[in-house]
């Protein structure tokens, strides 16, 4: 990684974190660095030392050799989004196809390398089915009766809640609250993200679901004025969503609506 620029290293570290579905706080804790330091790395404002980079690699399970193998794609992606996510509305028509192609190849290549080396057990590789939605309302009713902190603890520890259809339902409940109570919407979307990170199944499907949940969290953050949180969530969503091409259970029109809403917001703020 000696030839990589600060910005390229930042994208590499962001990718390490994204494939694990970790927040900056979770990644920092696992690697033994501070969240502020990790943020500076990802933004390209500070270079990690070789030792720190190795710690980040080991914590995420992404070998540095994998990052080096896709460094050309990282460079192309960096050029496509140079200037920041918040400026993409002005550059959208020019960069959209390039970003999509580069991002898809980048994430697929990385996930392939990462998952080959991981030993996480997958207890259920059964593909998702529409009938899985039948139990979701009952599970949601049980969660609704709990206080927010207890609800979060329940989904973290209770495998009975690790269901893709419950995650989907909670995403939709979050959307209903975006205008009236963005804070509450963010709390529900965060719950959906927690569930998505624990749902068993094929890797591509799990990434697809996580992208769906992160998009809803980004939507809630945007509505609540948390611009930085929204940017990070939307970027994660885009990276993860593309990996799951071929799964049509989740409503893609919702993803498009969220993305169009983001573009309108950015265009308005620019005017």
Coordinates of C-alpha atoms in Angstrom, one line a residue:
X1 CA 0.0 0.0 0.0
X2 CA 3.0 2.3 -0.1
X3 CA 2.0 3.9 -3.4
X4 CA -1.6 4.6 -2.3
X5 CA -2.5 8.2 -1.7
X6 CA -4.3 9.4 1.5
X7 CA -7.6 9.5 -0.2
X8 CA -7.2 6.0 -1.7
X9 CA -6.2 4.6 1.7
X10 CA -9.3 6.4 3.1
X11 CA -11.5 4.6 0.6
X12 CA -9.8 1.3 1.3
X13 CA -10.4 1.7 5.1
X14 CA -14.1 2.7 4.4
X15 CA -14.5 -0.4 2.3
X16 CA -12.9 -2.6 5.0
X17 CA -15.5 -1.2 7.5
X18 CA -18.4 -1.4 5.0
X19 CA -18.1 -5.1 4.2
X20 CA -18.4 -5.8 7.9
X21 CA -21.4 -3.6 8.3
X22 CA -19.6 -1.7 11.1
X23 CA -20.1 1.9 12.2
X24 CA -16.9 4.0 12.7
X25 CA -17.2 3.5 16.4
X26 CA -17.4 -0.3 16.0
X27 CA -14.4 -0.4 13.6
X28 CA -12.4 1.9 15.8
X29 CA -13.1 -0.3 18.9
X30 CA -12.2 -3.5 17.1
X31 CA -8.9 -2.0 15.8
X32 CA -7.9 -0.2 18.9
X33 CA -8.0 3.4 17.5
X34 CA -10.2 6.4 18.2
X35 CA -13.3 7.1 16.2
X36 CA -12.0 10.6 15.4
X37 CA -8.8 9.1 14.1
X38 CA -10.7 6.6 11.9
X39 CA -12.8 9.5 10.5
X40 CA -9.7 11.4 9.5
X41 CA -8.3 8.3 7.8
X42 CA -11.4 7.7 5.8
X43 CA -11.6 11.3 4.7
X44 CA -8.0 11.2 3.5
X45 CA -7.0 13.9 6.0
X46 CA -4.5 11.7 7.8
X47 CA -2.3 8.7 6.7
X48 CA -2.5 5.6 8.9
X49 CA 0.9 4.2 9.8
X50 CA 1.7 0.7 8.3
X51 CA 1.1 -0.8 11.8
X52 CA -2.2 0.9 12.1
X53 CA -3.3 -0.1 8.6
X54 CA -2.4 -3.7 9.5
X55 CA -4.5 -3.5 12.6
X56 CA -7.4 -2.2 10.6
X57 CA -7.0 -5.0 8.1
X58 CA -6.9 -7.7 10.8
X59 CA -9.9 -6.3 12.7
X60 CA -12.0 -6.2 9.5
X61 CA -10.8 -9.5 8.1
X62 CA -10.0 -7.8 4.8
X63 CA -6.4 -8.7 3.8
X64 CA -4.2 -5.8 2.5
X65 CA -3.5 -8.0 -0.6
X66 CA -7.2 -7.7 -1.4
X67 CA -7.1 -4.0 -1.2
X68 CA -3.9 -3.8 -3.4
X69 CA -5.6 -6.0 -6.0
X70 CA -8.5 -3.6 -6.4
X71 CA -6.4 -0.4 -6.0
X72 CA -7.0 0.6 -9.7
X73 CA -10.7 0.5 -9.1
X74 CA -10.3 2.5 -5.9
X75 CA -8.5 5.2 -7.9
X76 CA -11.2 5.3 -10.5
X77 CA -13.9 5.5 -7.9
X78 CA -12.1 8.3 -6.1
X79 CA -11.9 10.3 -9.3
X80 CA -15.6 9.8 -10.0
X81 CA -16.7 11.1 -6.7
X82 CA -14.0 13.7 -6.1
X83 CA -15.5 16.7 -4.5
X84 CA -17.7 14.9 -2.1
X85 CA -21.1 13.1 -2.0
X86 CA -22.9 16.4 -1.2
X87 CA -21.9 17.7 -4.6
X88 CA -23.0 14.8 -6.7
X89 CA -26.3 16.4 -7.8
X90 CA -24.3 18.8 -10.0
X91 CA -22.1 16.0 -11.4
X92 CA -24.7 13.2 -11.4
X93 CA -25.3 12.9 -15.2
X94 CA -21.6 12.8 -16.0
X95 CA -20.4 10.4 -13.3
X96 CA -23.5 8.2 -12.7
X97 CA -22.7 5.3 -15.1
X98 CA -19.0 5.3 -14.3
X99 CA -19.6 5.3 -10.5
X100 CA -22.1 2.4 -10.8
X101 CA -19.8 0.3 -12.9
X102 CA -16.7 0.9 -10.8
X103 CA -18.5 0.5 -7.5
X104 CA -20.1 -2.8 -8.5
X105 CA -16.9 -4.4 -9.6
X106 CA -15.1 -3.0 -6.6
X107 CA -17.5 -4.4 -4.1
X108 CA -18.0 -7.7 -5.8
X109 CA -14.2 -8.3 -6.0
X110 CA -13.7 -7.3 -2.4
X111 CA -16.5 -9.3 -1.0
X112 CA -15.4 -12.4 -2.9
X113 CA -11.9 -12.1 -1.4
X114 CA -13.2 -11.3 2.1
X115 CA -15.8 -14.0 2.3
X116 CA -13.3 -16.7 1.1
X117 CA -11.2 -16.0 4.2
X118 CA -14.0 -15.6 6.8
X119 CA -15.1 -18.3 9.1
X120 CA -18.4 -16.9 10.2
X121 CA -20.9 -19.8 10.4
X122 CA -24.0 -19.4 8.2
X123 CA -26.7 -21.6 9.8
X124 CA -29.3 -20.9 7.1
X125 CA -28.4 -20.5 3.4
X126 CA -32.0 -20.9 2.3
X127 CA -32.9 -18.2 -0.2
X128 CA -35.5 -15.7 1.0
X129 CA -39.2 -16.2 0.1
X130 CA -42.2 -14.0 0.0
X131 CA -44.0 -16.2 2.6
X132 CA -41.3 -15.2 5.1
X133 CA -43.3 -12.0 5.6
X134 CA -46.1 -13.8 7.4
X135 CA -44.4 -13.8 10.8
X136 CA -43.0 -10.3 10.6
X137 CA -46.1 -8.4 12.0
X138 CA -46.2 -10.6 15.1
X139 CA -42.5 -10.1 15.8
X140 CA -42.9 -6.3 15.3
X141 CA -45.8 -6.3 17.7
X142 CA -43.6 -7.8 20.4
X143 CA -40.9 -5.3 19.8
X144 CA -43.3 -2.4 19.8
X145 CA -44.2 -3.2 23.4
X146 CA -40.7 -2.7 24.6
X147 CA -38.8 0.5 25.4
X148 CA -36.2 1.6 22.7
X149 CA -33.2 0.4 24.7
X150 CA -34.8 -3.0 25.5
X151 CA -35.9 -3.3 21.9
X152 CA -32.3 -2.8 20.7
X153 CA -31.0 -5.4 23.2
X154 CA -33.8 -7.8 22.1
X155 CA -32.8 -7.7 18.4
X156 CA -29.1 -7.9 19.3
X157 CA -29.5 -11.1 21.4
X158 CA -32.7 -12.7 20.2
X159 CA -32.2 -14.9 17.1
X160 CA -35.9 -15.0 16.6
X161 CA -35.8 -11.4 15.5
X162 CA -33.0 -12.0 12.9
X163 CA -35.5 -12.1 10.0
X164 CA -35.2 -10.2 6.7
X165 CA -39.0 -9.6 6.6
X166 CA -38.9 -8.0 10.0
X167 CA -36.1 -5.8 8.9
X168 CA -38.1 -4.8 5.8
X169 CA -41.2 -4.0 7.8
X170 CA -39.3 -1.8 10.3
X171 CA -37.8 0.1 7.4
X172 CA -41.3 0.8 6.1
X173 CA -42.4 1.9 9.6
X174 CA -39.4 4.2 9.7
X175 CA -40.5 5.8 6.4
X176 CA -43.9 6.6 7.8
X177 CA -42.3 8.7 10.6
X178 CA -39.7 10.6 8.6
X179 CA -41.6 13.8 8.3
X180 CA -43.4 13.8 11.7
X181 CA -40.5 12.5 13.8
X182 CA -37.2 12.0 12.1
X183 CA -35.5 11.1 15.4
X184 CA -37.9 8.3 15.9
X185 CA -37.6 7.3 12.2
X186 CA -33.8 7.1 12.7
X187 CA -34.2 4.9 15.8
X188 CA -36.3 2.4 13.9
X189 CA -34.0 2.4 10.8
X190 CA -31.1 1.8 13.1
X191 CA -32.9 -1.1 14.5
X192 CA -33.4 -2.4 11.0
X193 CA -29.7 -2.1 10.3
X194 CA -29.0 -4.1 13.4
X195 CA -31.3 -6.8 12.3
X196 CA -29.9 -6.8 8.7
X197 CA -26.4 -7.3 10.1
X198 CA -27.5 -10.5 11.8
X199 CA -29.9 -12.1 9.2
X200 CA -28.5 -15.4 8.0
X201 CA -28.6 -16.4 4.4
X202 CA -26.6 -16.1 1.1
X203 CA -23.9 -13.4 1.3
X204 CA -25.2 -11.5 -1.7
X205 CA -28.7 -11.4 -0.2
X206 CA -27.4 -10.2 3.2
X207 CA -25.6 -7.3 1.5
X208 CA -28.7 -6.4 -0.5
X209 CA -30.8 -6.3 2.7
X210 CA -28.2 -4.3 4.6
X211 CA -28.1 -1.8 1.7
X212 CA -31.9 -1.5 2.0
X213 CA -31.7 -0.8 5.7
X214 CA -28.9 1.7 5.4
X215 CA -30.8 3.7 2.8
X216 CA -33.7 4.1 5.2
X217 CA -31.3 5.2 7.9
X218 CA -29.8 7.7 5.6
X219 CA -33.2 9.0 4.7
X220 CA -34.1 9.5 8.4
X221 CA -30.7 11.2 9.1
X222 CA -31.2 13.5 6.2
X223 CA -34.7 14.5 7.4
X224 CA -33.3 15.1 10.9
X225 CA -30.6 17.4 9.6
X226 CA -27.7 15.0 10.2
X227 CA -26.0 15.6 7.0
X228 CA -22.8 13.7 7.7
X229 CA -24.7 10.7 9.0
X230 CA -26.9 10.7 5.9
X231 CA -23.9 10.9 3.5
X232 CA -22.2 7.9 5.2
X233 CA -25.4 5.9 5.3
X234 CA -26.3 6.6 1.6
X235 CA -22.8 5.7 0.5
X236 CA -22.9 2.4 2.4
X237 CA -26.4 1.7 1.0
X238 CA -25.2 2.1 -2.6
X239 CA -22.2 -0.1 -2.1
X240 CA -24.1 -2.9 -0.4
X241 CA -27.3 -2.8 -2.4
X242 CA -25.5 -3.5 -5.8
X243 CA -23.9 -6.7 -4.5
X244 CA -27.4 -8.3 -4.2
X245 CA -28.4 -8.0 -7.8
X246 CA -30.9 -10.8 -8.7
X247 CA -33.0 -10.6 -5.6
X248 CA -36.3 -8.9 -6.3
X249 CA -38.1 -9.2 -3.0
X250 CA -37.2 -5.8 -1.7
X251 CA -38.9 -2.8 -3.3
X252 CA -36.4 -1.1 -5.5
X253 CA -38.7 1.8 -6.1
X254 CA -38.3 2.8 -2.5
X255 CA -34.5 3.0 -3.0
X256 CA -35.1 5.2 -6.1
X257 CA -37.5 7.4 -4.2
X258 CA -35.0 7.9 -1.4
X259 CA -32.3 8.7 -3.8
X260 CA -34.4 11.1 -5.8
X261 CA -35.4 12.8 -2.5
X262 CA -31.7 13.2 -1.6
X263 CA -31.0 14.7 -5.0
X264 CA -33.8 17.2 -4.7
X265 CA -32.6 18.2 -1.3
X266 CA -29.1 18.8 -2.4
X267 CA -30.2 20.7 -5.5
X268 CA -32.3 22.9 -3.2
X269 CA -29.5 23.6 -0.8
X270 CA -27.2 24.5 -3.7
X271 CA -29.7 27.1 -5.0

